[in-house]
N, CA, C and O atoms as a GROMACS GRO file, in nm:
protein
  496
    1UNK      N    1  -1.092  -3.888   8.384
    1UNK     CA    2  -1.032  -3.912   8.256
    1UNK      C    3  -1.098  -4.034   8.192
    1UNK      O    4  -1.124  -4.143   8.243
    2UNK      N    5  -1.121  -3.986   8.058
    2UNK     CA    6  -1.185  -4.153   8.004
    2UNK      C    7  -1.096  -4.242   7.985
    2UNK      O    8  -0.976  -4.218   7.970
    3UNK      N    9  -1.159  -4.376   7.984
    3UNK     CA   10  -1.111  -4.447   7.965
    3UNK      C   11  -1.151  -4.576   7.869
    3UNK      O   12  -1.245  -4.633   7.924
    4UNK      N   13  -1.128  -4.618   7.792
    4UNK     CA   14  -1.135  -4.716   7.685
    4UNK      C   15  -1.109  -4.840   7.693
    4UNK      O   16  -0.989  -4.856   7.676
    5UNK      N   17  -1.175  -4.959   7.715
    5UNK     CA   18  -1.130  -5.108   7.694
    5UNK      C   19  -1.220  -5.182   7.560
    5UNK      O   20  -1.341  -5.194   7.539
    6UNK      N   21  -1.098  -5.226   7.484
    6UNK     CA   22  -1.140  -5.292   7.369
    6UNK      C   23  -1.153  -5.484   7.418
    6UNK      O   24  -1.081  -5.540   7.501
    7UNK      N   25  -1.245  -5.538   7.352
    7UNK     CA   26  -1.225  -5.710   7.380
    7UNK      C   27  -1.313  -5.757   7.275
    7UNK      O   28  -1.401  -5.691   7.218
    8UNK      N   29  -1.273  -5.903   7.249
    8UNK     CA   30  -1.323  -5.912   7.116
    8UNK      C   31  -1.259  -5.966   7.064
    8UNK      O   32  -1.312  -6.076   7.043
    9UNK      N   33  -1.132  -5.958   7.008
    9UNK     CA   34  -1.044  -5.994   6.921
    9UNK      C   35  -1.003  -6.179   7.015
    9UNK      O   36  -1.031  -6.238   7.120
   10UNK      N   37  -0.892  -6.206   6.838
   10UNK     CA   38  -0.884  -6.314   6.900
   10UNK      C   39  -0.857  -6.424   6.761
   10UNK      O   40  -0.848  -6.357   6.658
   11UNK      N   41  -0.846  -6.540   6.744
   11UNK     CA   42  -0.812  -6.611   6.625
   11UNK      C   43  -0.914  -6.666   6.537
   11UNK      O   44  -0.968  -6.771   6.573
   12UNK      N   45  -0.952  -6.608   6.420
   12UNK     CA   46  -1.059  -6.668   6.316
   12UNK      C   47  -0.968  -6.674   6.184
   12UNK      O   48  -0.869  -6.612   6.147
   13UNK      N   49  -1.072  -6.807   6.115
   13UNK     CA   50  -0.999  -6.775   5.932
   13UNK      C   51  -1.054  -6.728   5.860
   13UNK      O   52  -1.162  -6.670   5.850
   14UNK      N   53  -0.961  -6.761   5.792
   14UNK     CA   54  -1.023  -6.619   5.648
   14UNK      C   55  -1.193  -6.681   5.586
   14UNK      O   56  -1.251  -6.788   5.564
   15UNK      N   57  -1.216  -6.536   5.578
   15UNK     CA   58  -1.355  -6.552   5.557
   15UNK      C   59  -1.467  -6.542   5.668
   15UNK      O   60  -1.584  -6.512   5.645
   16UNK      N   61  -1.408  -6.574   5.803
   16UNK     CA   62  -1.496  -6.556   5.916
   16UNK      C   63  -1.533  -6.399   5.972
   16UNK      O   64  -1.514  -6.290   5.918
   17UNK      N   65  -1.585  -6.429   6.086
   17UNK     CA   66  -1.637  -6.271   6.138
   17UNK      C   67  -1.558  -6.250   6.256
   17UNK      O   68  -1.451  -6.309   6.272
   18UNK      N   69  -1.606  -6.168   6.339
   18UNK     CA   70  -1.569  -6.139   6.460
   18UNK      C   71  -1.657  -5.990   6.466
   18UNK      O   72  -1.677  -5.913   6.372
   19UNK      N   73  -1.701  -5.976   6.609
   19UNK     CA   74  -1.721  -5.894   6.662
   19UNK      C   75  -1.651  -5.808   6.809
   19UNK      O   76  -1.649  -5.847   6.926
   20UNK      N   77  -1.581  -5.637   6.727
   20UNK     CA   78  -1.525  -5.630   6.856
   20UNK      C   79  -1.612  -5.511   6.946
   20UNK      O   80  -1.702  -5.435   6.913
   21UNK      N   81  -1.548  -5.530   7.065
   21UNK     CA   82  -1.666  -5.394   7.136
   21UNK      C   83  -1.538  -5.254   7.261
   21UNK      O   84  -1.426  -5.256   7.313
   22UNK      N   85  -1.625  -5.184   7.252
   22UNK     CA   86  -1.524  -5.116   7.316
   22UNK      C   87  -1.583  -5.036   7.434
   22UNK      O   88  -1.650  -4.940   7.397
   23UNK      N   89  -1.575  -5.055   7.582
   23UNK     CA   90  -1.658  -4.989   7.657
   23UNK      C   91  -1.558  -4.816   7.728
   23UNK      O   92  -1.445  -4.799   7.774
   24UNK      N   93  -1.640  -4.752   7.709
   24UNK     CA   94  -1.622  -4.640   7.798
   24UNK      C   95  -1.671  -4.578   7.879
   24UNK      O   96  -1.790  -4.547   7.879
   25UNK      N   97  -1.555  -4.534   8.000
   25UNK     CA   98  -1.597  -4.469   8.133
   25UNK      C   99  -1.632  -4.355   8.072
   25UNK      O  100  -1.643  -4.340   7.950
   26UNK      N  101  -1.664  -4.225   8.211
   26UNK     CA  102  -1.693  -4.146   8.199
   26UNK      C  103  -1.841  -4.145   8.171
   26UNK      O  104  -1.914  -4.244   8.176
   27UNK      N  105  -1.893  -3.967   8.126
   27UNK     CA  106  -2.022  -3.956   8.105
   27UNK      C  107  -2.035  -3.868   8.013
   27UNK      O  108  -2.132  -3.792   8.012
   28UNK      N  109  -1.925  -3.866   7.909
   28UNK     CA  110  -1.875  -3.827   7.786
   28UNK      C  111  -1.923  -3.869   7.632
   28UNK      O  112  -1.930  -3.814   7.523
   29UNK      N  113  -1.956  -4.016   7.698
   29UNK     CA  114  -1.975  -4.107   7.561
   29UNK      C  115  -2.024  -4.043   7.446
   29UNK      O  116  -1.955  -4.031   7.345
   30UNK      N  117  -2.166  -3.990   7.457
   30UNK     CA  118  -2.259  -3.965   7.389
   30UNK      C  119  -2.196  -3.814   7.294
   30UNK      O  120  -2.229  -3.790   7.178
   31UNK      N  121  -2.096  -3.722   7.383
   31UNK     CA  122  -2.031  -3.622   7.297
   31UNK      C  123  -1.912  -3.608   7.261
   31UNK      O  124  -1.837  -3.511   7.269
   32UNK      N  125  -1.896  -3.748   7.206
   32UNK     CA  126  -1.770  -3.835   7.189
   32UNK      C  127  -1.803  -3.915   7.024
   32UNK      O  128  -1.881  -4.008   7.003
   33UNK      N  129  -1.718  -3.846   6.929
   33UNK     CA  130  -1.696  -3.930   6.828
   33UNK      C  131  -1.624  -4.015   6.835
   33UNK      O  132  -1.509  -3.980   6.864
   34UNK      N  133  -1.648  -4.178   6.812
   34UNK     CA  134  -1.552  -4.293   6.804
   34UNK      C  135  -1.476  -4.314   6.676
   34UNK      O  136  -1.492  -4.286   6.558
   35UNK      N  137  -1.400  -4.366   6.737
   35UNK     CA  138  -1.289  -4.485   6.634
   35UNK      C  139  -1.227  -4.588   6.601
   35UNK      O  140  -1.178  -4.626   6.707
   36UNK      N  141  -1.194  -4.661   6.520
   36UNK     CA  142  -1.124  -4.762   6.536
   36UNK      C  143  -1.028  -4.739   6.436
   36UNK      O  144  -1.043  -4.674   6.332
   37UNK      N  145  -0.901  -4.814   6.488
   37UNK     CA  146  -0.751  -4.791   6.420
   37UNK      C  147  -0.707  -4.962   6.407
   37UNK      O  148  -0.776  -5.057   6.444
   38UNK      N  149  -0.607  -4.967   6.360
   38UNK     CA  150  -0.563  -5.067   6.346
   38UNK      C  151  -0.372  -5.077   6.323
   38UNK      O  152  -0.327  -4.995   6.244
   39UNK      N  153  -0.299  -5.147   6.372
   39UNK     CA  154  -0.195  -5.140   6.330
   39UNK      C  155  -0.130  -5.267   6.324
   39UNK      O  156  -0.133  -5.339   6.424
   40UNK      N  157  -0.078  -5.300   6.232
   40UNK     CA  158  -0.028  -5.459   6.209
   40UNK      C  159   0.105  -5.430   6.204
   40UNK      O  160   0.140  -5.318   6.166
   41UNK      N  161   0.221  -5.552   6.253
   41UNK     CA  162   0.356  -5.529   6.287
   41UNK      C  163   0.423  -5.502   6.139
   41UNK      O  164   0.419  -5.562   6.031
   42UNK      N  165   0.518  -5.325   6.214
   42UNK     CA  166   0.634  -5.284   6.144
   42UNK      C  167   0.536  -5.197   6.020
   42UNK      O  168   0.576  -5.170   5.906
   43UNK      N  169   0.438  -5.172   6.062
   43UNK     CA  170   0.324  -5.050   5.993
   43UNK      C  171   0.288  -4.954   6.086
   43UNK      O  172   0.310  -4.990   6.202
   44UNK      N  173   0.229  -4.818   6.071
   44UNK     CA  174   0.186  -4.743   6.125
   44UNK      C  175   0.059  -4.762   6.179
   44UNK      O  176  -0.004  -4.859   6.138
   45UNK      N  177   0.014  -4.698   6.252
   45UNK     CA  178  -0.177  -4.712   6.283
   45UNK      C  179  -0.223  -4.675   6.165
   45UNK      O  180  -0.161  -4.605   6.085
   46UNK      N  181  -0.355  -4.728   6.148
   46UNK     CA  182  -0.432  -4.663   6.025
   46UNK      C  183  -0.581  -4.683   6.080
   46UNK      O  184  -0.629  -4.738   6.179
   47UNK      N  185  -0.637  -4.608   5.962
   47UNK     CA  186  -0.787  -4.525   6.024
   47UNK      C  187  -0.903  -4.678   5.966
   47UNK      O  188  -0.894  -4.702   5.845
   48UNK      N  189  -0.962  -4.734   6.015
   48UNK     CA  190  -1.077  -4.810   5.983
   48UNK      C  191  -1.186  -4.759   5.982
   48UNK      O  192  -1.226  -4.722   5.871
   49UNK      N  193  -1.254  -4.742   6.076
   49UNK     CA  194  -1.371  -4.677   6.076
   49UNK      C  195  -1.416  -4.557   6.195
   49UNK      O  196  -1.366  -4.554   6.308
   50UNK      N  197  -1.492  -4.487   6.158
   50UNK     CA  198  -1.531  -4.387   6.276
   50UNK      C  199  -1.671  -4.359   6.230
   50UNK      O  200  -1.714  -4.355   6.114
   51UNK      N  201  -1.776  -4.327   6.421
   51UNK     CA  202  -1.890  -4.288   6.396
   51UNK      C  203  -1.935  -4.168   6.491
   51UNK      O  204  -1.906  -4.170   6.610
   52UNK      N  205  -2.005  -4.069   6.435
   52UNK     CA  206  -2.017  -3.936   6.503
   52UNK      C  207  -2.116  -3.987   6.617
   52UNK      O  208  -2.153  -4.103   6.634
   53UNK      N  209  -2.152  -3.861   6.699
   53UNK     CA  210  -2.208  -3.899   6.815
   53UNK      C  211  -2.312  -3.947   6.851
   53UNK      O  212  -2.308  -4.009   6.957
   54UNK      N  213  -2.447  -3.938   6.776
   54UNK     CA  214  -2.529  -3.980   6.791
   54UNK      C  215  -2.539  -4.112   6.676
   54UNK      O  216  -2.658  -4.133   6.652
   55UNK      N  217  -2.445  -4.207   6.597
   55UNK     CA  218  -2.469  -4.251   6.560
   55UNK      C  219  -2.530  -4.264   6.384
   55UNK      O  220  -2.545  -4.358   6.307
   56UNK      N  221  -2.547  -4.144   6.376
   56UNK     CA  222  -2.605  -4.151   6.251
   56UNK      C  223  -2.556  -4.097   6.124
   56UNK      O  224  -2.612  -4.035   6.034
   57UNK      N  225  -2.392  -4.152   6.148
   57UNK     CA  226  -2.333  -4.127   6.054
   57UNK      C  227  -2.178  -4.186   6.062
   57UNK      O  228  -2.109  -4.165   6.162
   58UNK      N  229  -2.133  -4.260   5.952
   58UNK     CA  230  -2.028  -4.335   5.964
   58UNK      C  231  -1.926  -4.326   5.899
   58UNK      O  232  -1.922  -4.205   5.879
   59UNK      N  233  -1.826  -4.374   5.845
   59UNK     CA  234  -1.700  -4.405   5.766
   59UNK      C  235  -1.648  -4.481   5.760
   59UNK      O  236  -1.660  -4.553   5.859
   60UNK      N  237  -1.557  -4.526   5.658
   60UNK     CA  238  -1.499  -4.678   5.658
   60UNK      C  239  -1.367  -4.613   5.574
   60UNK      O  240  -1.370  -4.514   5.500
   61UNK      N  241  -1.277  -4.676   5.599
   61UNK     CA  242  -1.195  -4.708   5.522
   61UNK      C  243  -1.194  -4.765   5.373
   61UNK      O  244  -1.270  -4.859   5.350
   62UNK      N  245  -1.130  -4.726   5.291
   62UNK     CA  246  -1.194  -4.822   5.115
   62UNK      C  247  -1.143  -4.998   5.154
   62UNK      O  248  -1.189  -5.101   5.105
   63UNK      N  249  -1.029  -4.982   5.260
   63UNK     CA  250  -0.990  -5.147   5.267
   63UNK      C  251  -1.069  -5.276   5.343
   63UNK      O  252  -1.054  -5.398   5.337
   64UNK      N  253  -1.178  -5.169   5.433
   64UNK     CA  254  -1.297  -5.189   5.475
   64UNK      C  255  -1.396  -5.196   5.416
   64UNK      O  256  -1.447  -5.308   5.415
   65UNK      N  257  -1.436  -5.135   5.376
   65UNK     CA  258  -1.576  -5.073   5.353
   65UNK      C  259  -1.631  -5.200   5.271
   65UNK      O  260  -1.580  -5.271   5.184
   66UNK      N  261  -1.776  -5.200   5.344
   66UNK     CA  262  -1.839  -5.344   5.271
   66UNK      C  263  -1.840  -5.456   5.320
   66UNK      O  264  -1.936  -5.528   5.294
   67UNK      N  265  -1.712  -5.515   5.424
   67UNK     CA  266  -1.723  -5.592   5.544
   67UNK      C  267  -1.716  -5.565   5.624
   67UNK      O  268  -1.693  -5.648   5.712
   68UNK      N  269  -1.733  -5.401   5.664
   68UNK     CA  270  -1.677  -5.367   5.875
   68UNK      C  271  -1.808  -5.284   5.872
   68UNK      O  272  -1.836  -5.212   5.776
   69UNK      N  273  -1.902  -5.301   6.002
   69UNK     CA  274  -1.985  -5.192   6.020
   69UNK      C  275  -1.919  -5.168   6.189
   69UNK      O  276  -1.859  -5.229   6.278
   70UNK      N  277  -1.958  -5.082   6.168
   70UNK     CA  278  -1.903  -4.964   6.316
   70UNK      C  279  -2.065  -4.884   6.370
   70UNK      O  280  -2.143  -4.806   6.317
   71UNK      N  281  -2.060  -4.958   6.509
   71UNK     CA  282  -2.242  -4.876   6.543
   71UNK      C  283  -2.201  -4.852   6.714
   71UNK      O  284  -2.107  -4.907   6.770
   72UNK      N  285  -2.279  -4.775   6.766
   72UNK     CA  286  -2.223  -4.730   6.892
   72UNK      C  287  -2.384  -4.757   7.001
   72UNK      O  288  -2.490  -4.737   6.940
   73UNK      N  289  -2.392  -4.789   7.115
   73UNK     CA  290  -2.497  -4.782   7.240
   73UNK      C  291  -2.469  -4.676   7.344
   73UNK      O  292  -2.401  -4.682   7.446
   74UNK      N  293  -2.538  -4.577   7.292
   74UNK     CA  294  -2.501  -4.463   7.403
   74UNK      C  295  -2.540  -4.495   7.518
   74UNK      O  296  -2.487  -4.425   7.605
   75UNK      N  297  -2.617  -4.578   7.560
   75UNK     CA  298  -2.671  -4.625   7.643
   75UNK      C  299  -2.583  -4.712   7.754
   75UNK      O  300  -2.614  -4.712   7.873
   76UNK      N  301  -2.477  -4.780   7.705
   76UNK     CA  302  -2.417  -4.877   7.764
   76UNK      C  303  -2.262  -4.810   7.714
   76UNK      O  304  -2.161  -4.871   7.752
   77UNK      N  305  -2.251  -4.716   7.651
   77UNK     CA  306  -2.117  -4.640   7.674
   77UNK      C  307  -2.088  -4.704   7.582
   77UNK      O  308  -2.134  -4.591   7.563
   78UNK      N  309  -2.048  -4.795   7.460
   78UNK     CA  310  -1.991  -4.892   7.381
   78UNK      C  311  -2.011  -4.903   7.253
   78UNK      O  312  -2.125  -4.908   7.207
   79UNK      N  313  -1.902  -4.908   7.178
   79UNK     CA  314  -1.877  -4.890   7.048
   79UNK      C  315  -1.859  -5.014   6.994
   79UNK      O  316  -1.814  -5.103   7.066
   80UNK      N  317  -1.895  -5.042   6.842
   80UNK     CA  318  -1.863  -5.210   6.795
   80UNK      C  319  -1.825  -5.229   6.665
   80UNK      O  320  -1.848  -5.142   6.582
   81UNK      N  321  -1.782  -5.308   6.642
   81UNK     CA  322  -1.706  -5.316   6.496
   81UNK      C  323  -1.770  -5.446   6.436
   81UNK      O  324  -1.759  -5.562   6.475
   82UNK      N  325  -1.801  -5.422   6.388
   82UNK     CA  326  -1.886  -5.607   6.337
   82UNK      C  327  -1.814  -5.620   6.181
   82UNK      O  328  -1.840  -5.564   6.074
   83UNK      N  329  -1.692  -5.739   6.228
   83UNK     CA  330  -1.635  -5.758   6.128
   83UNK      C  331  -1.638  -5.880   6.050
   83UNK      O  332  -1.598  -5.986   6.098
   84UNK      N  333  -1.693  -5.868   5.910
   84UNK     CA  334  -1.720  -5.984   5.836
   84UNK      C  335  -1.630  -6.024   5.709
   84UNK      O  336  -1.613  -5.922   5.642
   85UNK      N  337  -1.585  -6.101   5.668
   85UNK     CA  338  -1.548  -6.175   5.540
   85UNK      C  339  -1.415  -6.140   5.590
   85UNK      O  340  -1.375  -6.071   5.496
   86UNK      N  341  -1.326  -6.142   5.670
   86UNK     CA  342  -1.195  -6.116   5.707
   86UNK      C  343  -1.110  -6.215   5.638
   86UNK      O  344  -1.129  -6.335   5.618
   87UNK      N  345  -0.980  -6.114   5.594
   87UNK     CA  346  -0.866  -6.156   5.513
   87UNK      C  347  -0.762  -6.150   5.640
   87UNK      O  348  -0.767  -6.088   5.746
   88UNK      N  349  -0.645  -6.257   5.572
   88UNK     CA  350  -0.534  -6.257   5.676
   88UNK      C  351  -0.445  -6.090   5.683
   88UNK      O  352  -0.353  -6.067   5.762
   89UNK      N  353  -0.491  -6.006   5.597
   89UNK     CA  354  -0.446  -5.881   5.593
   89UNK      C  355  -0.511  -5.761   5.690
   89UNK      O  356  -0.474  -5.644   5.692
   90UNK      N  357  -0.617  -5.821   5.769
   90UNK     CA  358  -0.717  -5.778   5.858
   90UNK      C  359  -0.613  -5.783   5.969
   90UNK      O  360  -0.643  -5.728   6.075
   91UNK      N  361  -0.495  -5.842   5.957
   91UNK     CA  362  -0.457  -5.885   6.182
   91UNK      C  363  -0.377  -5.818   6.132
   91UNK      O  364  -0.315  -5.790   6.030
   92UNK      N  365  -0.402  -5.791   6.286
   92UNK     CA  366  -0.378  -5.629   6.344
   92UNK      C  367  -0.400  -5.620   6.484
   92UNK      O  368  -0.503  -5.669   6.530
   93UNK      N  369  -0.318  -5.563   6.557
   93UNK     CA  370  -0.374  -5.461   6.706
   93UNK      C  371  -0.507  -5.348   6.661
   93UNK      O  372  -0.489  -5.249   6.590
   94UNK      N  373  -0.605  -5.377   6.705
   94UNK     CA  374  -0.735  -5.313   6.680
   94UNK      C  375  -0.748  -5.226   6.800
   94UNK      O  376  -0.785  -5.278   6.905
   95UNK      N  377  -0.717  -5.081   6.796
   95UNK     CA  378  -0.754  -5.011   6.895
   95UNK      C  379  -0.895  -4.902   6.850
   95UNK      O  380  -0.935  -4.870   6.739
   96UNK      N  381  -0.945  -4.866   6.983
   96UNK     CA  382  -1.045  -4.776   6.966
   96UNK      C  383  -1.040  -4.599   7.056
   96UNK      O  384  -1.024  -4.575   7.176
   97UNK      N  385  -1.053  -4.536   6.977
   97UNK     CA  386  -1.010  -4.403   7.014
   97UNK      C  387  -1.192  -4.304   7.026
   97UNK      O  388  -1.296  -4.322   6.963
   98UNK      N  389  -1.160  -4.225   7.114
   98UNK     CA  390  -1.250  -4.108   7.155
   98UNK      C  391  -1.228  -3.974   7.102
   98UNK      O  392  -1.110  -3.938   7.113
   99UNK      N  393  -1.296  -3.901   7.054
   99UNK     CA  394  -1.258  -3.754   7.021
   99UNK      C  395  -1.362  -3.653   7.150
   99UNK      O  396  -1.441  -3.685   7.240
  100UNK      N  397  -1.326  -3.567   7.113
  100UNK     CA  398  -1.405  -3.442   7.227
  100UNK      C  399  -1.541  -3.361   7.169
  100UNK      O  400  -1.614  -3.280   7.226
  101UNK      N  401  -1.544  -3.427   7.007
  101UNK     CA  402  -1.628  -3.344   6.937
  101UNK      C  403  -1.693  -3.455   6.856
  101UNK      O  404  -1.666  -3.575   6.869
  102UNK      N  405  -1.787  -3.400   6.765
  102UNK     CA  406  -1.891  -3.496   6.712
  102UNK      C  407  -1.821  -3.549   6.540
  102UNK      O  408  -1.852  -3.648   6.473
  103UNK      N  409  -1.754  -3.474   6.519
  103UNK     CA  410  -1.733  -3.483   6.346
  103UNK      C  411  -1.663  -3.596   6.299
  103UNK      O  412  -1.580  -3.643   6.378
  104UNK      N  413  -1.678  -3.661   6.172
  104UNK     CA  414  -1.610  -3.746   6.124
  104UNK      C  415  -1.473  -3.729   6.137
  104UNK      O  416  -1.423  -3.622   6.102
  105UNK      N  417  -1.388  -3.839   6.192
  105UNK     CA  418  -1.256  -3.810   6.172
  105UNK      C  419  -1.171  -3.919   6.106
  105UNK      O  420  -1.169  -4.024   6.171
  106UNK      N  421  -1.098  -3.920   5.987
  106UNK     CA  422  -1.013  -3.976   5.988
  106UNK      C  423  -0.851  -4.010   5.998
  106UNK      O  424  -0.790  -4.104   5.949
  107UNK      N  425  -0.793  -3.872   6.098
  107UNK     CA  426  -0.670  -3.880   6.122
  107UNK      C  427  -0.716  -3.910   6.315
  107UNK      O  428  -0.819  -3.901   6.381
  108UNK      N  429  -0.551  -3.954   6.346
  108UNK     CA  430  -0.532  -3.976   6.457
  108UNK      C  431  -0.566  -3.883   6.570
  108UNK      O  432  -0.618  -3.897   6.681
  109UNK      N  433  -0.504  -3.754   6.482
  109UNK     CA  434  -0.460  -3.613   6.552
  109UNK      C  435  -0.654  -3.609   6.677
  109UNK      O  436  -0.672  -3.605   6.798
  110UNK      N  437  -0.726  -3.613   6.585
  110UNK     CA  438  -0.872  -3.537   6.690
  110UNK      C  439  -0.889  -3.618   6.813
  110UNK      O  440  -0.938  -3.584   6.921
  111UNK      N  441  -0.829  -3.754   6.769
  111UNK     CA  442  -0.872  -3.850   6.908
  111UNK      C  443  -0.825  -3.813   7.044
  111UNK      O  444  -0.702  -3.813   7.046
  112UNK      N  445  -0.880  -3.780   7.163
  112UNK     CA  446  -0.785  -3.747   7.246
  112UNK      C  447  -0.736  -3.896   7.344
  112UNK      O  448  -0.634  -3.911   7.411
  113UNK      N  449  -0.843  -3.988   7.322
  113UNK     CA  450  -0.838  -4.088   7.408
  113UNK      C  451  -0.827  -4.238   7.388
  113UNK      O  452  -0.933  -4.285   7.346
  114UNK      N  453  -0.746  -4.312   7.402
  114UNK     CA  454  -0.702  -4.471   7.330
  114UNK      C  455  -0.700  -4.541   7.424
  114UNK      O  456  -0.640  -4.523   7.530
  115UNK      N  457  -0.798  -4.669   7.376
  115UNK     CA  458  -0.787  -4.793   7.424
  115UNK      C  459  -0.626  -4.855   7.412
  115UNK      O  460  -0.523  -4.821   7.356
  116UNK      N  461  -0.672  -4.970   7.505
  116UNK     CA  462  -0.470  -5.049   7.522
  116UNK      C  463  -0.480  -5.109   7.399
  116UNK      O  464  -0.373  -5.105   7.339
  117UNK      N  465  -0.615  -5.191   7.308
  117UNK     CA  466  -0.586  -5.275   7.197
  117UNK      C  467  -0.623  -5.437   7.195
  117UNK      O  468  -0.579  -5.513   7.281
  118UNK      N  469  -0.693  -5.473   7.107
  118UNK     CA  470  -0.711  -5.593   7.063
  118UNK      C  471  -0.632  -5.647   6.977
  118UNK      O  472  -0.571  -5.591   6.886
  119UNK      N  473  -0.634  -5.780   7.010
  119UNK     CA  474  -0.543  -5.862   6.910
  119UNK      C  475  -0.682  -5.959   6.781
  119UNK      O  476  -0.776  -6.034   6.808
  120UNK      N  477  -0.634  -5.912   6.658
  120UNK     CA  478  -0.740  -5.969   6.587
  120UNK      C  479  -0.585  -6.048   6.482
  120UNK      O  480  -0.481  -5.995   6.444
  121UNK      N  481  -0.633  -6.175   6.466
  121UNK     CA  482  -0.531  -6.273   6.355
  121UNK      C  483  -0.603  -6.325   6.279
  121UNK      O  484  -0.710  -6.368   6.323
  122UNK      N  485  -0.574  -6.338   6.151
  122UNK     CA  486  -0.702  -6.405   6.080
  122UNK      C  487  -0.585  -6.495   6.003
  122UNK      O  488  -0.491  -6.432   5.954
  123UNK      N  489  -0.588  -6.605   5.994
  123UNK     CA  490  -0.558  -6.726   5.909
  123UNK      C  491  -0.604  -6.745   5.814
  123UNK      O  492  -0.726  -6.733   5.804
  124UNK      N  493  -0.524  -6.784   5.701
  124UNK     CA  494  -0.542  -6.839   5.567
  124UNK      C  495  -0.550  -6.990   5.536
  124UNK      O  496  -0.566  -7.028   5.419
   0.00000   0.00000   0.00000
């Protein structure tokens, strides 16, 4: 069964970066579309970014898009979020999810597999 660990997260202010990463078991990776979600307290999860399997193709969220890139190392199993110009509206539990297939996704439903979650806080 795969498995997902996110790390990374952690306390920056507004305006700073952070980079998070997400490693996975298995020998799946590569036919495995990623994800990242996010959920900040007394909100639902929501979709940030996702990238198909080989990488060469992405998505963002519009509340993203423009400071988050999302790139994956098939090589080392691991997915990354390189997050820049962060607002205090950014913190959030940052989890990262696996699908079974290659296609863009932006609902929850395709993921079959979730990380436990990062803690990202950004200060004003």
């Amino acid at each position: 069964q795969v498995q997902l660990v996110e790390s990374g997260g952690g306390l920056v202010q507004a305006g700073g970066s952070l980079r998070l990463s997400c490693a996975a078991s298995g020998r799946t990776f590569s036919s495995s579309s990623m994800g990242w979600f996010r959920q900040a307290p007394g909100k639902e999860r929501e979709f940030v970014a996702t990238i198909n399997c080989s990488g060469g193709s992405s998505y963002y969220a519009d509340s993203v898009k423009g400071r988050f890139t999302i790139s994956r190392d098939n090589v080392k199993n691991t997915v990354y979020l390189q997050m820049n110009s962060l607002k205090p509206d950014d913190t959030a539990i940052y989890y990262c999810a696996a699908a079974r297939n290659c296609g863009i996704y932006q609902r929850k439903v395709p993921y079959n597999y979730w990380g436990q979650g990062t803690q990202v806080t950004v200060s004003s």
